[in-house]
PDB file of C-alpha atoms in Angstrom:
ATOM      1  CA  MET A   1      -0.050  -0.001  -0.020  1.00  0.00           C
ATOM      2  CA  SER A   2       1.255   3.365  -0.747  1.00  0.00           C
ATOM      3  CA  ALA A   3       0.878   6.339   1.580  1.00  0.00           C
ATOM      4  CA  ILE A   4      -1.545   9.067   0.704  1.00  0.00           C
ATOM      5  CA  ASN A   5       0.242  12.495   0.252  1.00  0.00           C
ATOM      6  CA  TRP A   6      -1.999  15.029   2.153  1.00  0.00           C
ATOM      7  CA  GLY A   7       0.148  17.943   1.200  1.00  0.00           C
ATOM      8  CA  ASP A   8       2.008  20.441   3.043  1.00  0.00           C
ATOM      9  CA  ALA A   9       0.823  22.617   6.169  1.00  0.00           C
ATOM     10  CA  PRO A  10       0.908  25.913   4.170  1.00  0.00           C
ATOM     11  CA  THR A  11      -1.652  24.518   1.614  1.00  0.00           C
ATOM     12  CA  TRP A  12      -3.855  23.316   4.284  1.00  0.00           C
ATOM     13  CA  LEU A  13      -3.456  26.525   6.229  1.00  0.00           C
ATOM     14  CA  GLY A  14      -4.461  28.422   2.982  1.00  0.00           C
ATOM     15  CA  ALA A  15      -7.400  26.195   2.314  1.00  0.00           C
ATOM     16  CA  VAL A  16      -8.765  26.759   6.143  1.00  0.00           C
ATOM     17  CA  PHE A  17      -8.412  30.474   5.740  1.00  0.00           C
ATOM     18  CA  ALA A  18     -10.101  30.497   2.318  1.00  0.00           C
ATOM     19  CA  ALA A  19     -13.158  28.464   3.698  1.00  0.00           C
ATOM     20  CA  ALA A  20     -13.274  30.897   6.635  1.00  0.00           C
ATOM     21  CA  ALA A  21     -13.265  33.869   4.225  1.00  0.00           C
ATOM     22  CA  ALA A  22     -16.057  32.272   2.058  1.00  0.00           C
ATOM     23  CA  ALA A  23     -17.905  31.774   5.306  1.00  0.00           C
ATOM     24  CA  ALA A  24     -17.539  35.356   6.486  1.00  0.00           C
ATOM     25  CA  ALA A  25     -18.607  36.618   2.936  1.00  0.00           C
ATOM     26  CA  VAL A  26     -21.729  34.382   3.072  1.00  0.00           C
ATOM     27  CA  TRP A  27     -22.469  35.730   6.660  1.00  0.00           C
ATOM     28  CA  THR A  28     -21.879  39.388   5.622  1.00  0.00           C
ATOM     29  CA  LEU A  29     -24.175  39.001   2.602  1.00  0.00           C
ATOM     30  CA  LYS A  30     -26.923  37.543   4.840  1.00  0.00           C
ATOM     31  CA  SER A  31     -26.323  40.315   7.333  1.00  0.00           C
ATOM     32  CA  GLN A  32     -26.645  43.168   4.577  1.00  0.00           C
ATOM     33  CA  ARG A  33     -29.724  41.473   3.303  1.00  0.00           C
ATOM     34  CA  ASP A  34     -31.327  41.364   6.809  1.00  0.00           C
ATOM     35  CA  GLN A  35     -30.390  45.184   7.269  1.00  0.00           C
ATOM     36  CA  ILE A  36     -31.815  45.991   3.763  1.00  0.00           C
ATOM     37  CA  ASP A  37     -35.154  44.081   4.808  1.00  0.00           C
ATOM     38  CA  GLU A  38     -35.259  46.099   7.964  1.00  0.00           C
ATOM     39  CA  GLN A  39     -34.553  49.314   6.100  1.00  0.00           C
ATOM     40  CA  ARG A  40     -37.311  48.557   3.701  1.00  0.00           C
ATOM     41  CA  ALA A  41     -39.800  47.799   6.595  1.00  0.00           C
ATOM     42  CA  PHE A  42     -38.733  51.100   8.213  1.00  0.00           C
ATOM     43  CA  ILE A  43     -39.169  53.215   5.062  1.00  0.00           C
ATOM     44  CA  ALA A  44     -42.629  51.517   4.513  1.00  0.00           C
ATOM     45  CA  GLU A  45     -43.657  52.412   8.014  1.00  0.00           C
ATOM     46  CA  GLN A  46     -42.345  56.014   7.605  1.00  0.00           C
ATOM     47  CA  SER A  47     -44.146  56.381   4.343  1.00  0.00           C
ATOM     48  CA  ALA A  48     -47.479  55.295   5.828  1.00  0.00           C
ATOM     49  CA  THR A  49     -46.968  57.676   8.763  1.00  0.00           C
ATOM     50  CA  LEU A  50     -46.099  60.478   6.514  1.00  0.00           C
ATOM     51  CA  ALA A  51     -49.192  59.928   4.212  1.00  0.00           C
ATOM     52  CA  LEU A  52     -51.405  59.867   7.209  1.00  0.00           C
ATOM     53  CA  GLU A  53     -49.744  63.226   8.483  1.00  0.00           C
ATOM     54  CA  ARG A  54     -50.064  64.732   4.974  1.00  0.00           C
ATOM     55  CA  ALA A  55     -53.753  63.586   4.801  1.00  0.00           C
ATOM     56  CA  ALA A  56     -54.267  65.204   8.256  1.00  0.00           C
ATOM     57  CA  LEU A  57     -52.456  68.539   7.130  1.00  0.00           C
ATOM     58  CA  VAL A  58     -54.672  68.688   3.946  1.00  0.00           C
ATOM     59  CA  ASP A  59     -57.810  68.281   5.979  1.00  0.00           C
ATOM     60  CA  ALA A  60     -56.686  71.109   8.285  1.00  0.00           C
ATOM     61  CA  ALA A  61     -55.701  73.302   5.400  1.00  0.00           C
ATOM     62  CA  THR A  62     -59.244  72.602   3.814  1.00  0.00           C
ATOM     63  CA  ASP A  63     -61.015  73.571   7.031  1.00  0.00           C
ATOM     64  CA  ARG A  64     -58.923  76.751   7.337  1.00  0.00           C
ATOM     65  CA  ARG A  65     -59.676  77.394   3.713  1.00  0.00           C
ATOM     66  CA  ARG A  66     -63.423  77.166   4.381  1.00  0.00           C
ATOM     67  CA  GLU A  67     -63.243  78.862   7.687  1.00  0.00           C
ATOM     68  CA  GLN A  68     -63.685  82.692   6.542  1.00  0.00           C
ATOM     69  CA  ALA A  69     -66.279  81.721   4.049  1.00  0.00           C
ATOM     70  CA  GLU A  70     -68.409  80.183   6.609  1.00  0.00           C
ATOM     71  CA  THR A  71     -68.505  83.476   8.677  1.00  0.00           C
ATOM     72  CA  ILE A  72     -70.694  85.015   5.782  1.00  0.00           C
ATOM     73  CA  ALA A  73     -74.283  84.636   6.295  1.00  0.00           C
ATOM     74  CA  TRP A  74     -77.731  85.323   4.812  1.00  0.00           C
ATOM     75  CA  GLU A  75     -80.657  86.714   6.655  1.00  0.00           C
ATOM     76  CA  ARG A  76     -84.236  87.564   5.504  1.00  0.00           C
ATOM     77  CA  VAL A  77     -85.498  90.771   6.737  1.00  0.00           C
ATOM     78  CA  GLY A  78     -89.003  91.316   5.472  1.00  0.00           C
ATOM     79  CA  TRP A  79     -88.948  91.907   1.519  1.00  0.00           C
ATOM     80  CA  ALA A  80     -85.012  91.839   1.599  1.00  0.00           C
ATOM     81  CA  LEU A  81     -82.188  89.503   1.853  1.00  0.00           C
ATOM     82  CA  VAL A  82     -79.089  90.717   3.983  1.00  0.00           C
ATOM     83  CA  LEU A  83     -75.599  89.181   3.427  1.00  0.00           C
ATOM     84  CA  THR A  84     -73.585  89.962   6.417  1.00  0.00           C
ATOM     85  CA  ASN A  85     -69.732  89.504   6.803  1.00  0.00           C
ATOM     86  CA  HIS A  86     -69.288  88.153  10.368  1.00  0.00           C
ATOM     87  CA  GLY A  87     -65.618  87.446  10.066  1.00  0.00           C
ATOM     88  CA  ARG A  88     -62.630  89.319  10.906  1.00  0.00           C
ATOM     89  CA  ALA A  89     -61.336  89.816   7.460  1.00  0.00           C
ATOM     90  CA  PRO A  90     -63.026  91.636   4.518  1.00  0.00           C
ATOM     91  CA  ILE A  91     -64.525  89.790   1.397  1.00  0.00           C
ATOM     92  CA  THR A  92     -64.059  91.205  -2.110  1.00  0.00           C
ATOM     93  CA  ASP A  93     -65.949  91.283  -5.337  1.00  0.00           C
ATOM     94  CA  VAL A  94     -69.269  90.626  -4.002  1.00  0.00           C
ATOM     95  CA  HIS A  95     -71.918  89.997  -6.543  1.00  0.00           C
ATOM     96  CA  LEU A  96     -75.564  89.171  -5.763  1.00  0.00           C
ATOM     97  CA  GLN A  97     -77.274  87.101  -8.501  1.00  0.00           C
ATOM     98  CA  HIS A  98     -80.556  85.446  -9.303  1.00  0.00           C
ATOM     99  CA  PRO A  99     -81.534  83.616 -12.395  1.00  0.00           C
ATOM    100  CA  SER A 100     -84.439  85.845 -12.928  1.00  0.00           C
ATOM    101  CA  GLY A 101     -82.221  89.031 -13.650  1.00  0.00           C
ATOM    102  CA  ALA A 102     -80.631  91.878 -11.934  1.00  0.00           C
ATOM    103  CA  LEU A 103     -81.376  92.462  -8.403  1.00  0.00           C
ATOM    104  CA  ASP A 104     -81.784  95.847  -6.578  1.00  0.00           C
ATOM    105  CA  THR A 105     -78.677  95.625  -4.350  1.00  0.00           C
ATOM    106  CA  GLY A 106     -77.497  98.179  -1.843  1.00  0.00           C
ATOM    107  CA  THR A 107     -75.685  98.557   1.530  1.00  0.00           C
ATOM    108  CA  VAL A 108     -77.936  97.930   4.506  1.00  0.00           C
ATOM    109  CA  GLU A 109     -78.718 100.893   6.750  1.00  0.00           C
ATOM    110  CA  THR A 110     -80.791 100.633   9.760  1.00  0.00           C
ATOM    111  CA  THR A 111     -83.659 103.334   9.676  1.00  0.00           C
ATOM    112  CA  ALA A 112     -86.873 103.957  11.660  1.00  0.00           C
ATOM    113  CA  ALA A 113     -88.511 105.249   8.447  1.00  0.00           C
ATOM    114  CA  SER A 114     -88.773 101.613   7.036  1.00  0.00           C
ATOM    115  CA  VAL A 115     -91.414  99.201   8.302  1.00  0.00           C
ATOM    116  CA  PHE A 116     -88.580  96.606   8.443  1.00  0.00           C
ATOM    117  CA  GLY A 117     -86.085  98.708  10.010  1.00  0.00           C
ATOM    118  CA  ILE A 118     -83.675  98.694   7.022  1.00  0.00           C
ATOM    119  CA  MET A 119     -83.081 100.583   3.996  1.00  0.00           C
ATOM    120  CA  LEU A 120     -80.796  99.671   0.949  1.00  0.00           C
ATOM    121  CA  ASP A 121     -78.468 102.244  -0.172  1.00  0.00           C
ATOM    122  CA  PRO A 122     -77.991 101.387  -4.014  1.00  0.00           C
ATOM    123  CA  VAL A 123     -74.432 100.258  -5.054  1.00  0.00           C
ATOM    124  CA  THR A 124     -73.024  99.134  -8.275  1.00  0.00           C
ATOM    125  CA  GLU A 125     -71.734  95.418  -8.550  1.00  0.00           C
ATOM    126  CA  PRO A 126     -69.598  93.810  -8.031  1.00  0.00           C
ATOM    127  CA  TYR A 127     -69.347  95.523  -4.653  1.00  0.00           C
ATOM    128  CA  PRO A 128     -65.533  96.013  -4.117  1.00  0.00           C
ATOM    129  CA  VAL A 129     -64.991  95.281  -0.265  1.00  0.00           C
ATOM    130  CA  LEU A 130     -67.536  94.160   2.344  1.00  0.00           C
ATOM    131  CA  GLY A 131     -65.713  94.638   5.617  1.00  0.00           C
ATOM    132  CA  SER A 132     -66.180  92.888   9.054  1.00  0.00           C
ATOM    133  CA  GLY A 133     -69.558  93.454  10.200  1.00  0.00           C
ATOM    134  CA  GLN A 134     -70.761  95.257   7.189  1.00  0.00           C
ATOM    135  CA  GLN A 135     -73.959  94.224   5.123  1.00  0.00           C
ATOM    136  CA  LEU A 136     -75.140  94.201   1.757  1.00  0.00           C
ATOM    137  CA  GLY A 137     -78.745  93.552   0.781  1.00  0.00           C
ATOM    138  CA  CYS A 138     -81.142  92.986  -2.087  1.00  0.00           C
ATOM    139  CA  THR A 139     -84.765  92.659  -2.656  1.00  0.00           C
ATOM    140  CA  ARG A 140     -85.951  89.092  -2.975  1.00  0.00           C
ATOM    141  CA  PRO A 141     -87.506  88.536  -6.456  1.00  0.00           C
ATOM    142  CA  ASP A 142     -90.984  87.117  -6.571  1.00  0.00           C
ATOM    143  CA  ARG A 143     -90.247  85.095  -9.825  1.00  0.00           C
ATOM    144  CA  GLY A 144     -88.927  81.594  -9.535  1.00  0.00           C
ATOM    145  CA  PRO A 145     -88.051  79.144  -6.592  1.00  0.00           C
ATOM    146  CA  GLU A 146     -84.365  79.609  -7.477  1.00  0.00           C
ATOM    147  CA  PRO A 147     -82.199  80.987  -4.453  1.00  0.00           C
ATOM    148  CA  VAL A 148     -80.293  84.338  -4.599  1.00  0.00           C
ATOM    149  CA  VAL A 149     -76.594  83.612  -4.696  1.00  0.00           C
ATOM    150  CA  ALA A 150     -73.780  85.783  -3.338  1.00  0.00           C
ATOM    151  CA  LEU A 151     -70.420  85.310  -5.195  1.00  0.00           C
ATOM    152  CA  PHE A 152     -67.369  86.592  -3.173  1.00  0.00           C
ATOM    153  CA  THR A 153     -63.600  86.234  -2.856  1.00  0.00           C
ATOM    154  CA  ASP A 154     -62.015  85.648   0.521  1.00  0.00           C
ATOM    155  CA  ASP A 155     -58.887  87.000   1.824  1.00  0.00           C
ATOM    156  CA  SER A 156     -56.902  84.035   0.504  1.00  0.00           C
ATOM    157  CA  GLY A 157     -58.141  84.817  -2.978  1.00  0.00           C
ATOM    158  CA  VAL A 158     -60.650  81.663  -3.092  1.00  0.00           C
ATOM    159  CA  ARG A 159     -63.803  82.515  -4.967  1.00  0.00           C
ATOM    160  CA  TRP A 160     -67.196  81.159  -3.067  1.00  0.00           C
ATOM    161  CA  GLY A 161     -70.724  80.939  -3.879  1.00  0.00           C
ATOM    162  CA  LEU A 162     -73.292  81.125  -0.943  1.00  0.00           C
ATOM    163  CA  ASP A 163     -76.983  80.747  -1.540  1.00  0.00           C
ATOM    164  CA  GLU A 164     -79.629  82.287   0.611  1.00  0.00           C
ATOM    165  CA  TYR A 165     -80.321  78.735   2.091  1.00  0.00           C
ATOM    166  CA  GLY A 166     -76.761  78.588   3.487  1.00  0.00           C
ATOM    167  CA  LYS A 167     -75.217  76.196   0.700  1.00  0.00           C
ATOM    168  CA  LEU A 168     -71.596  77.229   0.289  1.00  0.00           C
ATOM    169  CA  ASP A 169     -69.556  76.099  -2.567  1.00  0.00           C
ATOM    170  CA  GLU A 170     -66.047  77.036  -3.824  1.00  0.00           C
ATOM    171  CA  VAL A 171     -66.411  78.462  -7.373  1.00  0.00           C
ATOM    172  CA  PRO A 172     -63.784  77.374  -9.942  1.00  0.00           C
ATOM    173  CA  SER A 173     -61.870  80.636 -10.994  1.00  0.00           C
ATOM    174  CA  THR A 174     -61.958  81.288 -14.616  1.00  0.00           C
ATOM    175  CA  PRO A 175     -58.708  81.831 -16.551  1.00  0.00           C
TER     176      PRO A 175
END
């Protein structure tokens, strides 16, 4: 029988180190894959959180956007409809309209001479600025069930339509 030649010690030592290096490389790759998976999960969680925060901010901005417009209100006073700015900021380009045609529009003055305690001082439309606490009125047309609508611009530049029944809608701006 002949003896098996197992090689010399440096070859064996090199083989052991090569195997250890290969095992370390495999372990490093697995560790990096685990870290990438953790980072992906973290990013997905952060993205979901940011999406929820963004939705909350958009809702808050929408509420703030409507806040001033919701301070404008209609009131029926006898034969007249009175639009009042209950807000702190003025509204601009106020136009009162009804499908039946032009309305007799004017600023509201309290007077003892009128049966209803008010008088309308005629103005041209659109009325440029309706400040805080100011009122603009019109006679309610007898024709048609359609409501009188007030179109106005708030201090943020958003155009609104408010009908005499309290329906408030944002009006798309025309280019």
